GROMACS .gro file of N, CA and C in nm:
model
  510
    1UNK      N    1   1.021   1.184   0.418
    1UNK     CA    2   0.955   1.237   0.302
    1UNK      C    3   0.812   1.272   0.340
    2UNK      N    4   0.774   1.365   0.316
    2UNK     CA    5   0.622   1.437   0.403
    2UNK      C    6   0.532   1.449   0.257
    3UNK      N    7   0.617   1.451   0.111
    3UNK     CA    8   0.505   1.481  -0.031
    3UNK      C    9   0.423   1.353   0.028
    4UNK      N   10   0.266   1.413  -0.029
    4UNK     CA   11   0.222   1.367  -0.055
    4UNK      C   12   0.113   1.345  -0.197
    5UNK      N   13  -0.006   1.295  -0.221
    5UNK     CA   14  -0.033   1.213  -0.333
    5UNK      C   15  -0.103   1.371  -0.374
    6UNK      N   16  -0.123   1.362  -0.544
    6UNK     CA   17  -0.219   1.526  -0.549
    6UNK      C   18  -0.333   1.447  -0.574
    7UNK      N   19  -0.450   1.503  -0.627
    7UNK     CA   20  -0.564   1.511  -0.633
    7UNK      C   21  -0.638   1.394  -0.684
    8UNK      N   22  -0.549   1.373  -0.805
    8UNK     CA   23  -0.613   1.250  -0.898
    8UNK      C   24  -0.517   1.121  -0.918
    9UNK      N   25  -0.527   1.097  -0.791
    9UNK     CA   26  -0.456   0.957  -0.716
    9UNK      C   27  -0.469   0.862  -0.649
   10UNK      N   28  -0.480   0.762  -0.639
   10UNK     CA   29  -0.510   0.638  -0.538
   10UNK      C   30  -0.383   0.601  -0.490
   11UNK      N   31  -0.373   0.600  -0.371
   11UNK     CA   32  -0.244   0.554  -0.291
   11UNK      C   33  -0.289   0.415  -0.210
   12UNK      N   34  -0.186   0.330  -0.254
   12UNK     CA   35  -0.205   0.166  -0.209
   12UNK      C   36  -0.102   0.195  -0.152
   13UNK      N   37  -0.146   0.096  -0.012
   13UNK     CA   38  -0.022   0.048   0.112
   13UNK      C   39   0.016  -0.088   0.025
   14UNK      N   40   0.144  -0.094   0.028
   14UNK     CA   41   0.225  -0.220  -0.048
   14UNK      C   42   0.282  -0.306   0.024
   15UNK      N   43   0.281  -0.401   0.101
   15UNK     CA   44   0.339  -0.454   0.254
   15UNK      C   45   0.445  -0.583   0.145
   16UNK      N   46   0.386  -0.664   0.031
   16UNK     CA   47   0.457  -0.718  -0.047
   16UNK      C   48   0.343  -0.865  -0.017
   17UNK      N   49   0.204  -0.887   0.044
   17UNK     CA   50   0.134  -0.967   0.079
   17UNK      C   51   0.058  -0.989  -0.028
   18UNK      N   52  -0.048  -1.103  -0.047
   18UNK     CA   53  -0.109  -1.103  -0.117
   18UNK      C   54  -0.250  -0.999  -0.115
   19UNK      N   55  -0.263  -0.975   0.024
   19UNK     CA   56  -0.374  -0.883   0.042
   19UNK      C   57  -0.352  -0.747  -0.008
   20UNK      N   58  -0.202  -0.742  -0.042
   20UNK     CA   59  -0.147  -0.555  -0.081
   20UNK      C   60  -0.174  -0.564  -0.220
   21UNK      N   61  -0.119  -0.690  -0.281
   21UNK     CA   62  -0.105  -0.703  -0.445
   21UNK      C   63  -0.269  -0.703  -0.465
   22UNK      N   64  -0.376  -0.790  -0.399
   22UNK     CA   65  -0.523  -0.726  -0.465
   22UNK      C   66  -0.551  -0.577  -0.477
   23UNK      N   67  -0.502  -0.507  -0.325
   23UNK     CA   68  -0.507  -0.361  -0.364
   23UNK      C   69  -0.463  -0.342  -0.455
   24UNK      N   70  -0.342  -0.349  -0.476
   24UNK     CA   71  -0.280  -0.262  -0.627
   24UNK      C   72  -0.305  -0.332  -0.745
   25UNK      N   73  -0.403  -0.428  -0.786
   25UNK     CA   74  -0.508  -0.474  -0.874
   25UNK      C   75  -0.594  -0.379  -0.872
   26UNK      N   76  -0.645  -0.397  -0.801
   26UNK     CA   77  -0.821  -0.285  -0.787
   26UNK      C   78  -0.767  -0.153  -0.803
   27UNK      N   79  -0.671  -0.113  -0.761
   27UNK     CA   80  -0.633   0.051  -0.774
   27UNK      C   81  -0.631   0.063  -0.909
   28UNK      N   82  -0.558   0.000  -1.008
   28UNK     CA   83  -0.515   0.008  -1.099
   28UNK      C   84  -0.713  -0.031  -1.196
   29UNK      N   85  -0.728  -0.056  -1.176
   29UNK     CA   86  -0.903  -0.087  -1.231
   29UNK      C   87  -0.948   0.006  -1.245
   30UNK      N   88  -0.996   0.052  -1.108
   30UNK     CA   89  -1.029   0.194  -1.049
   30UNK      C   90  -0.989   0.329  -1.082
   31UNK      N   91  -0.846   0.301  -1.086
   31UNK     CA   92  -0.787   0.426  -1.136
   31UNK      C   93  -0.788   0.453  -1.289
   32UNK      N   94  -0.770   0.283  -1.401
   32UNK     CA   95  -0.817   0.344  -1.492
   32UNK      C   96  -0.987   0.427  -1.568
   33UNK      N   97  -1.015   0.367  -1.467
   33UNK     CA   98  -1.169   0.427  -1.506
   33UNK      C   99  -1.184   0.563  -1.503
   34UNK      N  100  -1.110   0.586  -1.339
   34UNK     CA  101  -1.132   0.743  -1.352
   34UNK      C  102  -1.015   0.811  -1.391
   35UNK      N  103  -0.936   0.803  -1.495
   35UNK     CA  104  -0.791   0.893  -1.530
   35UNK      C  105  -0.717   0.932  -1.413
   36UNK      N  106  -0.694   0.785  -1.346
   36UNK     CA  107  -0.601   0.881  -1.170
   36UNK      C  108  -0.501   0.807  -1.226
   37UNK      N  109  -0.403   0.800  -1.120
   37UNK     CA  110  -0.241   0.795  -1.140
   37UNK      C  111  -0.269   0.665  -1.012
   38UNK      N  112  -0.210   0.572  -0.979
   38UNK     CA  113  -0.157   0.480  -0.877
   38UNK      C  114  -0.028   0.512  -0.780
   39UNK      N  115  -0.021   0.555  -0.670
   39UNK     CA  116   0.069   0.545  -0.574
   39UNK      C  117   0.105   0.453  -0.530
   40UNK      N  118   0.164   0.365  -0.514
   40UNK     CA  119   0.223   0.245  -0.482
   40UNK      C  120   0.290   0.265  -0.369
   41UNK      N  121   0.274   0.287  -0.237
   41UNK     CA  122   0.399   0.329  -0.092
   41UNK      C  123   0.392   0.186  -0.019
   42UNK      N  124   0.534   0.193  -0.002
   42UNK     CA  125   0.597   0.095   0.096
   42UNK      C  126   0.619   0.180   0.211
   43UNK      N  127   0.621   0.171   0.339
   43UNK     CA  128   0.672   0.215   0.453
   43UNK      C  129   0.773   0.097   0.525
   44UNK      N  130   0.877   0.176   0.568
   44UNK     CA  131   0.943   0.047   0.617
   44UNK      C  132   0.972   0.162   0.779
   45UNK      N  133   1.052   0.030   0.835
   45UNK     CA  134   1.125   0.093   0.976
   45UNK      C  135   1.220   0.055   0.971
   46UNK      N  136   1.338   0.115   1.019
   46UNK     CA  137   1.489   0.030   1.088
   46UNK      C  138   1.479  -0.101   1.158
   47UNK      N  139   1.528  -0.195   1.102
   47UNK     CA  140   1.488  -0.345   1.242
   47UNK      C  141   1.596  -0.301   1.379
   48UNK      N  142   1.698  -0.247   1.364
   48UNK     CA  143   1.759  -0.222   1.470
   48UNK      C  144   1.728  -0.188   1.607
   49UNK      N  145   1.588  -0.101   1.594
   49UNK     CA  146   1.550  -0.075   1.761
   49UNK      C  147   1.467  -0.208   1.789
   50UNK      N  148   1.403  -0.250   1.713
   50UNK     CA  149   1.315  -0.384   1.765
   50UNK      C  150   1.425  -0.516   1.824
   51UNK      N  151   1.528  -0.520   1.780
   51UNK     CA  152   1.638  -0.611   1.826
   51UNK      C  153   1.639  -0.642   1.929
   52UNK      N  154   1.688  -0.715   2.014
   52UNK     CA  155   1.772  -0.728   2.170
   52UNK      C  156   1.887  -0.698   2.181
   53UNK      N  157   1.909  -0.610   2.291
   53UNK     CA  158   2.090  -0.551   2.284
   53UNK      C  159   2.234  -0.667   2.259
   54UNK      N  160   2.159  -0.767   2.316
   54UNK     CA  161   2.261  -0.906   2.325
   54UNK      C  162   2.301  -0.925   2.178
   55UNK      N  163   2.231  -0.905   2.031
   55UNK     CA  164   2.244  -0.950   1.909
   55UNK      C  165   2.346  -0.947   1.879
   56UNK      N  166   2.407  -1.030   1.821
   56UNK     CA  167   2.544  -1.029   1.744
   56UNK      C  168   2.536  -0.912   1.642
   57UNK      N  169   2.671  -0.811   1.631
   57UNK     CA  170   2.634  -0.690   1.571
   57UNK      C  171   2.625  -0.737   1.432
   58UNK      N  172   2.653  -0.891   1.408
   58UNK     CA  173   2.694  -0.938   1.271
   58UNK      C  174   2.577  -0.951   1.236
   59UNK      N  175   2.468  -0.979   1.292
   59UNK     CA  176   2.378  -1.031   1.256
   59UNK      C  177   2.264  -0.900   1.253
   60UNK      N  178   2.265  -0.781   1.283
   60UNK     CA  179   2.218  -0.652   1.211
   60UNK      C  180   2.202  -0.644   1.150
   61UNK      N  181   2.149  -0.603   1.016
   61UNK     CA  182   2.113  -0.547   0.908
   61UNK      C  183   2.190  -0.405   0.945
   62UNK      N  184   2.203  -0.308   0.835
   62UNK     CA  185   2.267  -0.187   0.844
   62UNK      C  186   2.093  -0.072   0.809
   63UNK      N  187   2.107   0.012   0.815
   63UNK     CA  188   1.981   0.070   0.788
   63UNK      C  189   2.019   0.075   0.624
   64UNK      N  190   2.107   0.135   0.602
   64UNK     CA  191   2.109   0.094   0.407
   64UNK      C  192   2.086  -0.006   0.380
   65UNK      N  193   2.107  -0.090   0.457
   65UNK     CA  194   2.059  -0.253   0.386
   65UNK      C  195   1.892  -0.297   0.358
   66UNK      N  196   1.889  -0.259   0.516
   66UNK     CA  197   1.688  -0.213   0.509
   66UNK      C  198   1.655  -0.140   0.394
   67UNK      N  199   1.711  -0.050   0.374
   67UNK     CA  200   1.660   0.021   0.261
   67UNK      C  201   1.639  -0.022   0.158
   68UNK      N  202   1.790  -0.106   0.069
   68UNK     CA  203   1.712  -0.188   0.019
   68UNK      C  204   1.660  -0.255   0.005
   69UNK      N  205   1.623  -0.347   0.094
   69UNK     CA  206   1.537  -0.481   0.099
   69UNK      C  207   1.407  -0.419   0.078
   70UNK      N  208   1.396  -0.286   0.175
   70UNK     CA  209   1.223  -0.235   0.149
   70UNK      C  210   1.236  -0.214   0.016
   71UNK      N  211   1.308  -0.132  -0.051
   71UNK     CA  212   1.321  -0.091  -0.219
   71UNK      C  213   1.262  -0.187  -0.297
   72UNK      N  214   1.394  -0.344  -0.251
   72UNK     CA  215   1.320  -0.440  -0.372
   72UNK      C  216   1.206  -0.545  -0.361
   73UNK      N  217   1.169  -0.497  -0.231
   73UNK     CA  218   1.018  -0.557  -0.202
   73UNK      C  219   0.927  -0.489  -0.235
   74UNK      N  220   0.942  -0.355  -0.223
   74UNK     CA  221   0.826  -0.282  -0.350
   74UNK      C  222   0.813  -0.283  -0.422
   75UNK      N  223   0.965  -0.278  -0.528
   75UNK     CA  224   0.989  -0.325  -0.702
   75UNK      C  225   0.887  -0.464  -0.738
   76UNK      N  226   0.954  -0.601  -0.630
   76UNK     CA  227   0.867  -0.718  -0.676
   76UNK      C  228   0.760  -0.677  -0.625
   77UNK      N  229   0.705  -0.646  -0.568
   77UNK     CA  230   0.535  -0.639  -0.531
   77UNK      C  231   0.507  -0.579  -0.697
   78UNK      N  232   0.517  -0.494  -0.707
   78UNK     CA  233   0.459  -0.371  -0.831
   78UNK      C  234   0.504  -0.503  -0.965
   79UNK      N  235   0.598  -0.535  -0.986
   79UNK     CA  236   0.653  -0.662  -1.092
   79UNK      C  237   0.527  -0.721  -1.109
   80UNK      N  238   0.526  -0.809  -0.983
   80UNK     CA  239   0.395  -0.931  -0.989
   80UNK      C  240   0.302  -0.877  -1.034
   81UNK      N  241   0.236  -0.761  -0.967
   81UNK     CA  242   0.130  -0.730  -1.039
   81UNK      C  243   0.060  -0.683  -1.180
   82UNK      N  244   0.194  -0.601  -1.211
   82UNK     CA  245   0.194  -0.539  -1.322
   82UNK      C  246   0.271  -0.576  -1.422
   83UNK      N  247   0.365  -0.688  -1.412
   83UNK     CA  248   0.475  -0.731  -1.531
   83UNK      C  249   0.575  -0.668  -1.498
   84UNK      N  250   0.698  -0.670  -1.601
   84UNK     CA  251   0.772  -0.666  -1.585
   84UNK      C  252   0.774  -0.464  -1.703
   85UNK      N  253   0.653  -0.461  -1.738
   85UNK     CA  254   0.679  -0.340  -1.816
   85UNK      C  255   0.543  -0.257  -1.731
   86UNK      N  256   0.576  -0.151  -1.645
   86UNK     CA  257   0.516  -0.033  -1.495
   86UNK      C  258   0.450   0.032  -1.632
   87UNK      N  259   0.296   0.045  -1.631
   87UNK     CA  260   0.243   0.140  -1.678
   87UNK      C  261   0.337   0.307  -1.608
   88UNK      N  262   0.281   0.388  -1.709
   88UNK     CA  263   0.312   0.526  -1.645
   88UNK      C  264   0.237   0.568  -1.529
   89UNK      N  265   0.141   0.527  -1.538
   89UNK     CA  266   0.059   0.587  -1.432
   89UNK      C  267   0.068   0.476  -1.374
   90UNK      N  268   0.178   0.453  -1.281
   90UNK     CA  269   0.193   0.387  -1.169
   90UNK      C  270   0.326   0.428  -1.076
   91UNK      N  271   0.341   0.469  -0.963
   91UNK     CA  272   0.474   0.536  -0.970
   91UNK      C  273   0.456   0.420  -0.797
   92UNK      N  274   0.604   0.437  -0.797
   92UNK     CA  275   0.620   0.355  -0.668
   92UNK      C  276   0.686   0.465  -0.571
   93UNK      N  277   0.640   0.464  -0.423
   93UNK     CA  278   0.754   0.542  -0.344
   93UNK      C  279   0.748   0.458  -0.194
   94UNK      N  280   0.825   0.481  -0.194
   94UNK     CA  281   0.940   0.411  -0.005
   94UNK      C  282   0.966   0.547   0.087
   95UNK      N  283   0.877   0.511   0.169
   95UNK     CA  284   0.915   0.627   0.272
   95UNK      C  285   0.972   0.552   0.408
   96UNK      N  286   1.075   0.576   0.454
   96UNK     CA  287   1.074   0.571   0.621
   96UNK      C  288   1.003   0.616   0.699
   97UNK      N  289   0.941   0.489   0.805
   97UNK     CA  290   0.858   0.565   0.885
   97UNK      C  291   0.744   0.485   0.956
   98UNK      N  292   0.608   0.522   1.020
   98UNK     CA  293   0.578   0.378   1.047
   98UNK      C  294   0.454   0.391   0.948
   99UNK      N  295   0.400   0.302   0.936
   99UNK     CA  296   0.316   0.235   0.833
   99UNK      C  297   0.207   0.323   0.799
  100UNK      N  298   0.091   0.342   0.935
  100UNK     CA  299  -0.015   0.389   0.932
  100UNK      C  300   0.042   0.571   0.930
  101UNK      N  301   0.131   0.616   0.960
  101UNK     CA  302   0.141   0.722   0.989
  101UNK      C  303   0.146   0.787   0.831
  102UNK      N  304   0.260   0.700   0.776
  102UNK     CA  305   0.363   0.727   0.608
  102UNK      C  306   0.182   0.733   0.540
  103UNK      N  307   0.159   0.628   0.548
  103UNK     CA  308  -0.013   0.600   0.488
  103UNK      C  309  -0.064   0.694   0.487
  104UNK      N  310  -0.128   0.757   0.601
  104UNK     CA  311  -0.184   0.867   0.619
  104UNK      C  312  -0.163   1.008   0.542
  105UNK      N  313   0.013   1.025   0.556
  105UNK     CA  314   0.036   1.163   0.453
  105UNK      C  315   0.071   1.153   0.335
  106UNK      N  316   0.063   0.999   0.317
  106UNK     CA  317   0.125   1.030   0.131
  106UNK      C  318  -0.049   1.035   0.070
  107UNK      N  319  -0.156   0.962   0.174
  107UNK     CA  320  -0.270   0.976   0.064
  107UNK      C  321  -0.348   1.146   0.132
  108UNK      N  322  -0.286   1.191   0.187
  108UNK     CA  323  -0.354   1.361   0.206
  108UNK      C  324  -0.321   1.429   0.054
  109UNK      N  325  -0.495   1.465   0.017
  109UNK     CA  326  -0.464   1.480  -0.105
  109UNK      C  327  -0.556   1.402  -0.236
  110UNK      N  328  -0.503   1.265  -0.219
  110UNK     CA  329  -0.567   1.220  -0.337
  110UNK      C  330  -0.687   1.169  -0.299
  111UNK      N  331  -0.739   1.090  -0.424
  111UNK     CA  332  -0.891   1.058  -0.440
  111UNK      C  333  -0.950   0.948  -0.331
  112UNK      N  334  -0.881   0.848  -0.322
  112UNK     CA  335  -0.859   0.751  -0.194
  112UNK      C  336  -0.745   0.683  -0.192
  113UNK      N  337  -0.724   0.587  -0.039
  113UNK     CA  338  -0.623   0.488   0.026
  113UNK      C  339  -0.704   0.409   0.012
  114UNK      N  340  -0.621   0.273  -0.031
  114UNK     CA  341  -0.650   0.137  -0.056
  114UNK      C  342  -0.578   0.062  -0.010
  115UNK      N  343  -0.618  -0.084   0.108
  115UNK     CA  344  -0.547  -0.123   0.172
  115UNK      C  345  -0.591  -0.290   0.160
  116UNK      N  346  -0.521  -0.361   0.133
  116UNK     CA  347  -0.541  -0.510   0.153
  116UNK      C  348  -0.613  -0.556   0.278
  117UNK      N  349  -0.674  -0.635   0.257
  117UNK     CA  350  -0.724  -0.730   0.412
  117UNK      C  351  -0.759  -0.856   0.380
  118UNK      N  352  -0.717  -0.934   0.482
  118UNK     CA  353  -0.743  -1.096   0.457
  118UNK      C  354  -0.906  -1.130   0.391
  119UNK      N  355  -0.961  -1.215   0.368
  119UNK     CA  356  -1.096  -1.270   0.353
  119UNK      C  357  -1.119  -1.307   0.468
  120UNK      N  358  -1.080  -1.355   0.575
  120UNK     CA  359  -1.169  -1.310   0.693
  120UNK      C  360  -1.031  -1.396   0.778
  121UNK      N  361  -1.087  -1.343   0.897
  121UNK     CA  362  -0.999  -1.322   1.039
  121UNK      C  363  -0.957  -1.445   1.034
  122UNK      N  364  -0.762  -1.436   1.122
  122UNK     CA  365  -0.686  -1.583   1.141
  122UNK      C  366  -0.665  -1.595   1.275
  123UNK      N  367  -0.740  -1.699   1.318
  123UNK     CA  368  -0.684  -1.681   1.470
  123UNK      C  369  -0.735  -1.616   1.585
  124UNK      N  370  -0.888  -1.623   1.526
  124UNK     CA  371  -0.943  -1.512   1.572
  124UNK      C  372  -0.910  -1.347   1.640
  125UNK      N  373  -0.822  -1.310   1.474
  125UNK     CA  374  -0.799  -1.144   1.451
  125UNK      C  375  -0.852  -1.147   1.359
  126UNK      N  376  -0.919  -0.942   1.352
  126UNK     CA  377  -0.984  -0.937   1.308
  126UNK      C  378  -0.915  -0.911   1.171
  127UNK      N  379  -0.993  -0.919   1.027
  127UNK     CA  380  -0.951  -0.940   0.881
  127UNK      C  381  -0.847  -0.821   0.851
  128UNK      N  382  -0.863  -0.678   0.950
  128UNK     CA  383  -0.748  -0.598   0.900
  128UNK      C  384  -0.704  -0.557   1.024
  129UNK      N  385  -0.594  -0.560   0.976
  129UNK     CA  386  -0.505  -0.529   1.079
  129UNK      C  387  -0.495  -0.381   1.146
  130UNK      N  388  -0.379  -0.359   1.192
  130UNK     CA  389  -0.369  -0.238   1.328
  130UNK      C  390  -0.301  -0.115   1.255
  131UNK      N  391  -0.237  -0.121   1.139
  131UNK     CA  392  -0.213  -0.036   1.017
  131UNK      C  393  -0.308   0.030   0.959
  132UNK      N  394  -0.449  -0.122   0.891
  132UNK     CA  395  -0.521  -0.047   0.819
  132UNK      C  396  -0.679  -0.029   0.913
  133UNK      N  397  -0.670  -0.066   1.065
  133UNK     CA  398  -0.766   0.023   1.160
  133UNK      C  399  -0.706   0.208   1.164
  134UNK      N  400  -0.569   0.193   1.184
  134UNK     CA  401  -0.510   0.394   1.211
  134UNK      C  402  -0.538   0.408   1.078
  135UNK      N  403  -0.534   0.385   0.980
  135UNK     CA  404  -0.565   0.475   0.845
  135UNK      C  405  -0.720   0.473   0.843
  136UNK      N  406  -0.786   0.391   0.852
  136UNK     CA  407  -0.932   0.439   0.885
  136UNK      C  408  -0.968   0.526   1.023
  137UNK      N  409  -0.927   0.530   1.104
  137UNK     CA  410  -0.909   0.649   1.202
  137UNK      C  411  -0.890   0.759   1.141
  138UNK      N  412  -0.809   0.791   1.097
  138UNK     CA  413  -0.723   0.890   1.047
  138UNK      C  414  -0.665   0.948   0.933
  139UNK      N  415  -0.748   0.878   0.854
  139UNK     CA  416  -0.713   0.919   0.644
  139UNK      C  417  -0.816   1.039   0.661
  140UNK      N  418  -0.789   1.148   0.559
  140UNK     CA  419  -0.897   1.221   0.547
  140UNK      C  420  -0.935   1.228   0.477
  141UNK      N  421  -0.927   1.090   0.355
  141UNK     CA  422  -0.987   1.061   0.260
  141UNK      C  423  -1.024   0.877   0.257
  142UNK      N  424  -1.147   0.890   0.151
  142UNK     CA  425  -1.219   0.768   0.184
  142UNK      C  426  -1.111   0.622   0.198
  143UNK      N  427  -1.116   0.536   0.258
  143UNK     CA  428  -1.039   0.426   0.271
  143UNK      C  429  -1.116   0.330   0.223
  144UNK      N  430  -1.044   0.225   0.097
  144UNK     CA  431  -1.069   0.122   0.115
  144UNK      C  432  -1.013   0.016   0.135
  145UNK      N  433  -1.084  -0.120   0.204
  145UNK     CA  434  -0.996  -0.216   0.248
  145UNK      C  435  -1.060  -0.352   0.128
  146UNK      N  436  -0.972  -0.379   0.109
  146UNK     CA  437  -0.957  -0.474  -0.100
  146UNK      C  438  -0.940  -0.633   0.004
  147UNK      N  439  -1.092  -0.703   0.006
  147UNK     CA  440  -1.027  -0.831   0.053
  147UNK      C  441  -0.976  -0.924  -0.058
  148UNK      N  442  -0.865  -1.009   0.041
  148UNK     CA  443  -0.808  -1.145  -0.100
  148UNK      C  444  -0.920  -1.238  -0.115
  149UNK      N  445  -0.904  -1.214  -0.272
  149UNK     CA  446  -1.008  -1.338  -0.340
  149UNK      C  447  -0.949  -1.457  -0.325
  150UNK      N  448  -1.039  -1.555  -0.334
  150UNK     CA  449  -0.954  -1.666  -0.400
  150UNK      C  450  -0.970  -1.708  -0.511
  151UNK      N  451  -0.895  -1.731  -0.597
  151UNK     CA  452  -0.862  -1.744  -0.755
  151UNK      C  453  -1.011  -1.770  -0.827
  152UNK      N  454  -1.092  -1.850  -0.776
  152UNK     CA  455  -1.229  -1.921  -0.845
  152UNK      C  456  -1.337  -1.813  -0.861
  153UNK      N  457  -1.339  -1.733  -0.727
  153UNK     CA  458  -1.405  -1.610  -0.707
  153UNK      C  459  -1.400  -1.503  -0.819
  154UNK      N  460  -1.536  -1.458  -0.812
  154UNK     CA  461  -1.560  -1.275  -0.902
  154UNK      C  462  -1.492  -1.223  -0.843
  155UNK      N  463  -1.347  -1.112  -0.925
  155UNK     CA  464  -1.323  -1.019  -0.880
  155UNK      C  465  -1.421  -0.937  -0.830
  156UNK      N  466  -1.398  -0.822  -0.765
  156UNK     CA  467  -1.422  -0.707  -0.733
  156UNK      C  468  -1.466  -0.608  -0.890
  157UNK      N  469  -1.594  -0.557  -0.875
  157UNK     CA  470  -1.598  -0.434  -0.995
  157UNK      C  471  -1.584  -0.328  -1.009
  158UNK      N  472  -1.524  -0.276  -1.108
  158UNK     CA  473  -1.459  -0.139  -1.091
  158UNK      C  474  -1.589  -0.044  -1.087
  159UNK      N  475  -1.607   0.041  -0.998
  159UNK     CA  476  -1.718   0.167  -0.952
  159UNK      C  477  -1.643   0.297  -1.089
  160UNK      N  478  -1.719   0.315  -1.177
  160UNK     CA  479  -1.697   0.434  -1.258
  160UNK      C  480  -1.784   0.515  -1.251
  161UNK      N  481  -1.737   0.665  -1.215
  161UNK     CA  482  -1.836   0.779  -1.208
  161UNK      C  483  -1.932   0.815  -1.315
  162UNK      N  484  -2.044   0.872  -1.267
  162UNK     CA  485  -2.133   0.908  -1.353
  162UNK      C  486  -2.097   1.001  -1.457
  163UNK      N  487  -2.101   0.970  -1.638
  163UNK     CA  488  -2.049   1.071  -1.730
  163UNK      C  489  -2.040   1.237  -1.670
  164UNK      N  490  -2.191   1.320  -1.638
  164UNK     CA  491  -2.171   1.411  -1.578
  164UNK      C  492  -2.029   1.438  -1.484
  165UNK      N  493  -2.017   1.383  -1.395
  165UNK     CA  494  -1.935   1.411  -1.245
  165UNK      C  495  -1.781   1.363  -1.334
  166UNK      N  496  -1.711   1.300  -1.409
  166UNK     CA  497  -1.620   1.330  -1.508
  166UNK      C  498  -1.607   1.422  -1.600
  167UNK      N  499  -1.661   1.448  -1.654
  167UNK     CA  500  -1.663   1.594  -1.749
  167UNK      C  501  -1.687   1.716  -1.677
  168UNK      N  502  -1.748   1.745  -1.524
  168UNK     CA  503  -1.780   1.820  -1.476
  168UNK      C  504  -1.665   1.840  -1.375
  169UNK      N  505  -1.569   1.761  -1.352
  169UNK     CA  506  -1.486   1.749  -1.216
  169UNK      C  507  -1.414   1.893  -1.259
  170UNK      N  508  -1.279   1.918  -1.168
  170UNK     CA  509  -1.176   2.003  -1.180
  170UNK      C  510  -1.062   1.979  -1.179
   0.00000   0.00000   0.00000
């Protein structure tokens, strides 16, 4: 699937983590402020090439099966966050493909990509990962990376444009 997001959109990477579900908090903040729509993308891959040839074929997944598992790991991600009743302006999509790449063309187009990242590095790695380093490489629109709060903590505040630059947009 190559569509990507139009104009007045925020596209969140959805991995099903807690660092994805703050993104698609803040998107949804954000986006209501400025009348955008929420993209919600999962990217998945086939587990089959990552395997070892030795695997029991029983123990494969089928690529339809992947499919749905990515399906209903996007459904519950978007659930948790949002209930069990999806505003309209929230649409979910599943692309095949790899992460940073799918990322890249579903947000060509909209207003920004929004990407989860830990509150700080595990293991000494760094807080975002190798997904949301290629989408900052390579988005051609602004990226942001949404760190996890922890519950006690101020959210994040929603940035709303100046009256002018809303009434004036296109």
């Amino acid at each position: 699937m190559t569509e990507s997001a139009h104009g007045n959109s925020i596209v969140v990477g959805v991995d099903g983590s807690e660092a994805s579900m703050a993104a698609l908090r803040w998107a949804s903040g954000q986006a209501g402020a400025l009348g955008a729509d929420v993209v919600a993308v999962h990217a998945w891959e086939p587990a089959g090439r990552s395997m070892a040839p030795y695997a029991a074929v029983s123990a494969r997944a089928t690529p339809a099966d992947e499919r749905v598992q990515a399906a209903e790991l996007l459904a519950a991600t978007v659930r948790e966050v949002f209930g069990p009743q999806v505003d309209g302006a929230v649409r979910a999509v599943l692309v095949e493909g790899p992460p940073a790449r799918v990322l890249v063309q579903q947000a060509r187009g909209a207003l920004l990509l929004a990407l989860g990242r830990r509150a700080h590095g595990q293991y000494g790695q760094p807080a975002i990962g190798a997904v949301g380093r290629a989408c900052l490489r390579n988005a051609a629109v602004p990226v942001v990376a949404v760190p996890v709060t922890e519950r006690a903590a101020t959210p994040l505040a929603v940035v709303a444009a100046p009256p002018l630059a809303r009434s004036g947009a296109a």
